[in-house]
Amino acid sequence: MSSQKILILSGHPGETSLSKSLCQAYMDAAEAQGHDVRFHDLSQMSFDMDYGHAGYGNTKPLEPVLDVFLGDVEWANHIVVATPLWWGGIPAKLKGLFDRALLPGRTFDTRNTSFMGLPKPMLKGKTARVLLTSDTPSVLLRLFYGNAIKKILSRQVLGFVGITPTKFASFAPATDAAEAKVKVWLDQAARLGAKAA
């Protein structure tokens, strides 16, 4: 297996979290297999989450931490995002990161559109893995909610800018999970990291 360039984002806004532990397990295993890994921790990133009154023709300047993150997105060929499921979506700060960093001109081209009027994605050739923690088991996410969070992340966020396919690994129920269960999940994340999958 050839070496991969992997960007890992711990998308939980708290300093300690299961999401961060899963990222660490994935990263350790990936690096042990010789993959080149860059890690970003949302809890340590300071930026204005609000896109504000700026438009696509007048974008708010990126804070240095966002510029580095976007550069690493462009550098990577595989992107790993760990996030909790909160109120059916992702944490506000993670949404703010996507709002601010996935910019026209660098991640999609509004001047070059498809026959459906969609901007041309500029990050093609990259794949993604989402490590999703929740209290809702995967089967209920599918039966009751139509996998809405997975569709949003895979189609409307990552897929919109050309990152495809996006594969998911779900870890639930996460709140108060037993230590033995967490160990199983960390081992699962490590196996994915070793394969850069």
PDB file of C-alpha atoms in Angstrom:
ATOM      1  CA  MET A   1       0.000   0.000   0.000  1.00  0.00           C
ATOM      2  CA  SER A   2       1.367   3.413  -0.961  1.00  0.00           C
ATOM      3  CA  SER A   3       1.836   6.118   1.630  1.00  0.00           C
ATOM      4  CA  GLN A   4      -1.116   8.483   2.003  1.00  0.00           C
ATOM      5  CA  LYS A   5      -1.232  12.159   2.939  1.00  0.00           C
ATOM      6  CA  ILE A   6      -3.865  12.282   5.677  1.00  0.00           C
ATOM      7  CA  LEU A   7      -5.496  15.266   7.351  1.00  0.00           C
ATOM      8  CA  ILE A   8      -7.186  14.398  10.645  1.00  0.00           C
ATOM      9  CA  LEU A   9      -9.619  16.837  12.241  1.00  0.00           C
ATOM     10  CA  SER A  10     -10.937  16.324  15.741  1.00  0.00           C
ATOM     11  CA  GLY A  11     -14.235  18.159  15.313  1.00  0.00           C
ATOM     12  CA  HIS A  12     -15.349  18.168  18.943  1.00  0.00           C
ATOM     13  CA  PRO A  13     -15.052  21.641  20.529  1.00  0.00           C
ATOM     14  CA  GLY A  14     -14.117  20.229  23.936  1.00  0.00           C
ATOM     15  CA  GLU A  15     -10.502  19.748  24.980  1.00  0.00           C
ATOM     16  CA  THR A  16     -11.101  16.105  25.881  1.00  0.00           C
ATOM     17  CA  SER A  17     -13.545  13.890  24.033  1.00  0.00           C
ATOM     18  CA  LEU A  18     -14.133  10.468  22.550  1.00  0.00           C
ATOM     19  CA  SER A  19     -13.756  12.100  19.126  1.00  0.00           C
ATOM     20  CA  LYS A  20     -10.235  13.213  19.990  1.00  0.00           C
ATOM     21  CA  SER A  21      -9.336   9.771  21.350  1.00  0.00           C
ATOM     22  CA  LEU A  22     -10.553   8.140  18.144  1.00  0.00           C
ATOM     23  CA  CYS A  23      -8.427  10.589  16.134  1.00  0.00           C
ATOM     24  CA  GLN A  24      -5.381   9.761  18.226  1.00  0.00           C
ATOM     25  CA  ALA A  25      -5.857   6.016  17.724  1.00  0.00           C
ATOM     26  CA  TYR A  26      -6.322   6.508  13.989  1.00  0.00           C
ATOM     27  CA  MET A  27      -3.283   8.796  13.755  1.00  0.00           C
ATOM     28  CA  ASP A  28      -0.950   6.553  15.747  1.00  0.00           C
ATOM     29  CA  ALA A  29      -1.789   3.549  13.572  1.00  0.00           C
ATOM     30  CA  ALA A  30      -1.538   5.529  10.330  1.00  0.00           C
ATOM     31  CA  GLU A  31       1.863   6.953  11.235  1.00  0.00           C
ATOM     32  CA  ALA A  32       3.083   3.479  12.253  1.00  0.00           C
ATOM     33  CA  GLN A  33       2.273   2.343   8.704  1.00  0.00           C
ATOM     34  CA  GLY A  34       4.290   5.187   7.207  1.00  0.00           C
ATOM     35  CA  HIS A  35       1.461   7.528   6.248  1.00  0.00           C
ATOM     36  CA  ASP A  36       2.088  11.276   6.416  1.00  0.00           C
ATOM     37  CA  VAL A  37      -0.404  12.755   8.893  1.00  0.00           C
ATOM     38  CA  ARG A  38      -1.336  16.311   9.830  1.00  0.00           C
ATOM     39  CA  PHE A  39      -3.634  16.789  12.817  1.00  0.00           C
ATOM     40  CA  HIS A  40      -5.983  19.661  13.658  1.00  0.00           C
ATOM     41  CA  ASP A  41      -7.849  19.950  16.962  1.00  0.00           C
ATOM     42  CA  LEU A  42     -10.962  22.115  16.743  1.00  0.00           C
ATOM     43  CA  SER A  43     -10.841  22.805  20.472  1.00  0.00           C
ATOM     44  CA  GLN A  44      -7.473  24.551  20.010  1.00  0.00           C
ATOM     45  CA  MET A  45      -8.475  26.590  16.942  1.00  0.00           C
ATOM     46  CA  SER A  46      -9.426  30.214  17.582  1.00  0.00           C
ATOM     47  CA  PHE A  47     -11.380  31.929  14.805  1.00  0.00           C
ATOM     48  CA  ASP A  48     -14.566  33.864  14.143  1.00  0.00           C
ATOM     49  CA  MET A  49     -17.168  31.207  13.302  1.00  0.00           C
ATOM     50  CA  ASP A  50     -19.550  33.692  11.698  1.00  0.00           C
ATOM     51  CA  TYR A  51     -19.277  34.199   7.960  1.00  0.00           C
ATOM     52  CA  GLY A  52     -20.936  37.522   8.731  1.00  0.00           C
ATOM     53  CA  HIS A  53     -21.966  40.058   6.133  1.00  0.00           C
ATOM     54  CA  ALA A  54     -19.223  39.056   3.732  1.00  0.00           C
ATOM     55  CA  GLY A  55     -20.276  37.669   0.378  1.00  0.00           C
ATOM     56  CA  TYR A  56     -18.476  35.413  -2.043  1.00  0.00           C
ATOM     57  CA  GLY A  57     -17.035  38.511  -3.712  1.00  0.00           C
ATOM     58  CA  ASN A  58     -15.996  40.039  -0.389  1.00  0.00           C
ATOM     59  CA  THR A  59     -14.872  37.196   1.837  1.00  0.00           C
ATOM     60  CA  LYS A  60     -13.718  37.759   5.395  1.00  0.00           C
ATOM     61  CA  PRO A  61      -9.921  37.320   5.626  1.00  0.00           C
ATOM     62  CA  LEU A  62      -8.902  33.955   7.028  1.00  0.00           C
ATOM     63  CA  GLU A  63      -7.295  33.827  10.435  1.00  0.00           C
ATOM     64  CA  PRO A  64      -3.862  32.111  10.247  1.00  0.00           C
ATOM     65  CA  VAL A  65      -5.207  28.922  11.846  1.00  0.00           C
ATOM     66  CA  LEU A  66      -7.880  28.670   9.118  1.00  0.00           C
ATOM     67  CA  ASP A  67      -5.366  29.364   6.365  1.00  0.00           C
ATOM     68  CA  VAL A  68      -3.150  26.533   7.647  1.00  0.00           C
ATOM     69  CA  PHE A  69      -6.151  24.209   7.904  1.00  0.00           C
ATOM     70  CA  LEU A  70      -7.292  24.970   4.356  1.00  0.00           C
ATOM     71  CA  GLY A  71      -3.747  24.481   3.071  1.00  0.00           C
ATOM     72  CA  ASP A  72      -3.681  21.055   4.715  1.00  0.00           C
ATOM     73  CA  VAL A  73      -7.063  20.181   3.168  1.00  0.00           C
ATOM     74  CA  GLU A  74      -5.571  21.023  -0.235  1.00  0.00           C
ATOM     75  CA  TRP A  75      -2.430  19.003   0.572  1.00  0.00           C
ATOM     76  CA  ALA A  76      -4.159  15.827   1.777  1.00  0.00           C
ATOM     77  CA  ASN A  77      -5.518  13.024  -0.353  1.00  0.00           C
ATOM     78  CA  HIS A  78      -7.507  11.501   2.532  1.00  0.00           C
ATOM     79  CA  ILE A  79      -9.427  13.511   5.135  1.00  0.00           C
ATOM     80  CA  VAL A  80     -10.633  12.143   8.465  1.00  0.00           C
ATOM     81  CA  VAL A  81     -13.182  14.067  10.515  1.00  0.00           C
ATOM     82  CA  ALA A  82     -14.306  12.934  13.960  1.00  0.00           C
ATOM     83  CA  THR A  83     -17.463  14.599  15.206  1.00  0.00           C
ATOM     84  CA  PRO A  84     -20.233  14.074  17.705  1.00  0.00           C
ATOM     85  CA  LEU A  85     -23.850  14.190  16.614  1.00  0.00           C
ATOM     86  CA  TRP A  86     -25.547  17.059  18.478  1.00  0.00           C
ATOM     87  CA  TRP A  87     -29.233  17.859  17.892  1.00  0.00           C
ATOM     88  CA  GLY A  88     -29.145  15.981  14.597  1.00  0.00           C
ATOM     89  CA  GLY A  89     -26.137  17.896  13.271  1.00  0.00           C
ATOM     90  CA  ILE A  90     -22.524  18.757  13.908  1.00  0.00           C
ATOM     91  CA  PRO A  91     -21.272  21.153  16.614  1.00  0.00           C
ATOM     92  CA  ALA A  92     -21.642  24.852  15.811  1.00  0.00           C
ATOM     93  CA  LYS A  93     -17.894  25.460  15.857  1.00  0.00           C
ATOM     94  CA  LEU A  94     -17.306  22.672  13.331  1.00  0.00           C
ATOM     95  CA  LYS A  95     -20.032  24.123  11.095  1.00  0.00           C
ATOM     96  CA  GLY A  96     -18.320  27.497  11.498  1.00  0.00           C
ATOM     97  CA  LEU A  97     -15.019  25.977  10.398  1.00  0.00           C
ATOM     98  CA  PHE A  98     -16.625  24.650   7.226  1.00  0.00           C
ATOM     99  CA  ASP A  99     -18.406  27.972   6.638  1.00  0.00           C
ATOM    100  CA  ARG A 100     -15.197  29.953   6.907  1.00  0.00           C
ATOM    101  CA  ALA A 101     -12.603  27.617   5.346  1.00  0.00           C
ATOM    102  CA  LEU A 102     -14.383  25.960   2.419  1.00  0.00           C
ATOM    103  CA  LEU A 103     -14.193  29.027   0.228  1.00  0.00           C
ATOM    104  CA  PRO A 104     -15.070  29.752  -3.387  1.00  0.00           C
ATOM    105  CA  GLY A 105     -11.981  30.041  -5.522  1.00  0.00           C
ATOM    106  CA  ARG A 106     -10.131  27.469  -3.419  1.00  0.00           C
ATOM    107  CA  THR A 107     -12.641  24.678  -2.840  1.00  0.00           C
ATOM    108  CA  PHE A 108     -15.312  25.326  -5.479  1.00  0.00           C
ATOM    109  CA  ASP A 109     -15.543  27.510  -8.575  1.00  0.00           C
ATOM    110  CA  THR A 110     -18.715  29.589  -8.953  1.00  0.00           C
ATOM    111  CA  ARG A 111     -17.595  30.824 -12.391  1.00  0.00           C
ATOM    112  CA  ASN A 112     -17.570  27.294 -13.792  1.00  0.00           C
ATOM    113  CA  THR A 113     -20.906  25.565 -13.236  1.00  0.00           C
ATOM    114  CA  SER A 114     -22.514  22.292 -14.246  1.00  0.00           C
ATOM    115  CA  PHE A 115     -25.645  21.978 -16.356  1.00  0.00           C
ATOM    116  CA  MET A 116     -27.577  22.010 -13.054  1.00  0.00           C
ATOM    117  CA  GLY A 117     -25.948  25.289 -12.036  1.00  0.00           C
ATOM    118  CA  LEU A 118     -23.703  23.763  -9.362  1.00  0.00           C
ATOM    119  CA  PRO A 119     -20.217  25.230  -8.971  1.00  0.00           C
ATOM    120  CA  LYS A 120     -17.298  23.107 -10.085  1.00  0.00           C
ATOM    121  CA  PRO A 121     -15.693  21.280  -7.130  1.00  0.00           C
ATOM    122  CA  MET A 122     -11.983  22.013  -6.781  1.00  0.00           C
ATOM    123  CA  LEU A 123     -10.912  19.278  -4.326  1.00  0.00           C
ATOM    124  CA  LYS A 124     -11.453  16.221  -6.525  1.00  0.00           C
ATOM    125  CA  GLY A 125      -9.246  13.192  -6.038  1.00  0.00           C
ATOM    126  CA  LYS A 126      -9.610  13.183  -2.268  1.00  0.00           C
ATOM    127  CA  THR A 127     -11.505  10.702  -0.102  1.00  0.00           C
ATOM    128  CA  ALA A 128     -12.910  11.059   3.402  1.00  0.00           C
ATOM    129  CA  ARG A 129     -13.739   9.094   6.522  1.00  0.00           C
ATOM    130  CA  VAL A 130     -16.073  10.391   9.227  1.00  0.00           C
ATOM    131  CA  LEU A 131     -15.833   8.974  12.737  1.00  0.00           C
ATOM    132  CA  LEU A 132     -19.293   9.738  14.091  1.00  0.00           C
ATOM    133  CA  THR A 133     -20.082   9.496  17.795  1.00  0.00           C
ATOM    134  CA  SER A 134     -23.682   9.664  18.948  1.00  0.00           C
ATOM    135  CA  ASP A 135     -26.193   8.300  21.383  1.00  0.00           C
ATOM    136  CA  THR A 136     -28.418   7.223  18.503  1.00  0.00           C
ATOM    137  CA  PRO A 137     -27.442   3.813  17.099  1.00  0.00           C
ATOM    138  CA  SER A 138     -26.762   3.650  13.345  1.00  0.00           C
ATOM    139  CA  VAL A 139     -29.896   1.634  12.637  1.00  0.00           C
ATOM    140  CA  LEU A 140     -32.061   4.319  14.257  1.00  0.00           C
ATOM    141  CA  LEU A 141     -30.217   7.088  12.431  1.00  0.00           C
ATOM    142  CA  ARG A 142     -31.249   5.339   9.232  1.00  0.00           C
ATOM    143  CA  LEU A 143     -34.801   4.314  10.169  1.00  0.00           C
ATOM    144  CA  PHE A 144     -35.950   7.439  12.022  1.00  0.00           C
ATOM    145  CA  TYR A 145     -33.837  10.188  10.475  1.00  0.00           C
ATOM    146  CA  GLY A 146     -32.983   8.877   7.012  1.00  0.00           C
ATOM    147  CA  ASN A 147     -29.248   9.179   7.733  1.00  0.00           C
ATOM    148  CA  ALA A 148     -29.644  12.958   7.429  1.00  0.00           C
ATOM    149  CA  ILE A 149     -26.285  13.754   9.051  1.00  0.00           C
ATOM    150  CA  LYS A 150     -24.485  11.371   6.717  1.00  0.00           C
ATOM    151  CA  LYS A 151     -26.170  12.876   3.661  1.00  0.00           C
ATOM    152  CA  ILE A 152     -25.310  16.409   4.763  1.00  0.00           C
ATOM    153  CA  LEU A 153     -21.650  15.647   5.378  1.00  0.00           C
ATOM    154  CA  SER A 154     -21.086  13.373   2.392  1.00  0.00           C
ATOM    155  CA  ARG A 155     -23.112  15.264  -0.218  1.00  0.00           C
ATOM    156  CA  GLN A 156     -23.630  18.852   0.870  1.00  0.00           C
ATOM    157  CA  VAL A 157     -20.299  19.544   2.552  1.00  0.00           C
ATOM    158  CA  LEU A 158     -17.480  17.223   1.492  1.00  0.00           C
ATOM    159  CA  GLY A 159     -19.001  16.067  -1.782  1.00  0.00           C
ATOM    160  CA  PHE A 160     -19.869  19.635  -2.770  1.00  0.00           C
ATOM    161  CA  VAL A 161     -16.172  20.512  -2.908  1.00  0.00           C
ATOM    162  CA  GLY A 162     -15.213  17.232  -4.612  1.00  0.00           C
ATOM    163  CA  ILE A 163     -14.136  15.068  -1.662  1.00  0.00           C
ATOM    164  CA  THR A 164     -15.674  11.679  -2.428  1.00  0.00           C
ATOM    165  CA  PRO A 165     -16.481   9.048  -1.458  1.00  0.00           C
ATOM    166  CA  THR A 166     -17.063   9.652   2.236  1.00  0.00           C
ATOM    167  CA  LYS A 167     -17.216   6.545   4.408  1.00  0.00           C
ATOM    168  CA  PHE A 168     -18.608   6.510   7.937  1.00  0.00           C
ATOM    169  CA  ALA A 169     -17.780   4.619  11.113  1.00  0.00           C
ATOM    170  CA  SER A 170     -20.361   5.036  13.868  1.00  0.00           C
ATOM    171  CA  PHE A 171     -19.715   4.747  17.600  1.00  0.00           C
ATOM    172  CA  ALA A 172     -22.886   4.615  19.701  1.00  0.00           C
ATOM    173  CA  PRO A 173     -24.273   4.989  22.263  1.00  0.00           C
ATOM    174  CA  ALA A 174     -21.338   7.165  23.275  1.00  0.00           C
ATOM    175  CA  THR A 175     -22.446   8.846  26.500  1.00  0.00           C
ATOM    176  CA  ASP A 176     -21.208   6.883  29.512  1.00  0.00           C
ATOM    177  CA  ALA A 177     -19.888   4.080  27.296  1.00  0.00           C
ATOM    178  CA  ALA A 178     -18.142   1.364  29.271  1.00  0.00           C
ATOM    179  CA  GLU A 179     -14.354   1.327  29.210  1.00  0.00           C
ATOM    180  CA  ALA A 180     -14.351  -2.042  27.443  1.00  0.00           C
ATOM    181  CA  LYS A 181     -16.621  -0.684  24.692  1.00  0.00           C
ATOM    182  CA  VAL A 182     -14.428   2.389  24.232  1.00  0.00           C
ATOM    183  CA  LYS A 183     -11.407   0.084  23.891  1.00  0.00           C
ATOM    184  CA  VAL A 184     -13.196  -1.790  21.091  1.00  0.00           C
ATOM    185  CA  TRP A 185     -13.936   1.498  19.350  1.00  0.00           C
ATOM    186  CA  LEU A 186     -10.349   2.716  19.666  1.00  0.00           C
ATOM    187  CA  ASP A 187      -9.129  -0.560  18.207  1.00  0.00           C
ATOM    188  CA  GLN A 188     -11.567  -0.091  15.317  1.00  0.00           C
ATOM    189  CA  ALA A 189     -10.243   3.421  14.678  1.00  0.00           C
ATOM    190  CA  ALA A 190      -6.685   2.098  14.764  1.00  0.00           C
ATOM    191  CA  ARG A 191      -7.491  -0.565  12.171  1.00  0.00           C
ATOM    192  CA  LEU A 192      -8.934   2.108   9.906  1.00  0.00           C
ATOM    193  CA  GLY A 193      -5.850   4.254  10.442  1.00  0.00           C
ATOM    194  CA  ALA A 194      -3.483   1.429   9.600  1.00  0.00           C
ATOM    195  CA  LYS A 195      -5.292   0.997   6.275  1.00  0.00           C
ATOM    196  CA  ALA A 196      -5.716   4.759   5.741  1.00  0.00           C
ATOM    197  CA  ALA A 197      -9.369   3.929   5.162  1.00  0.00           C
TER     198      ALA A 197
END
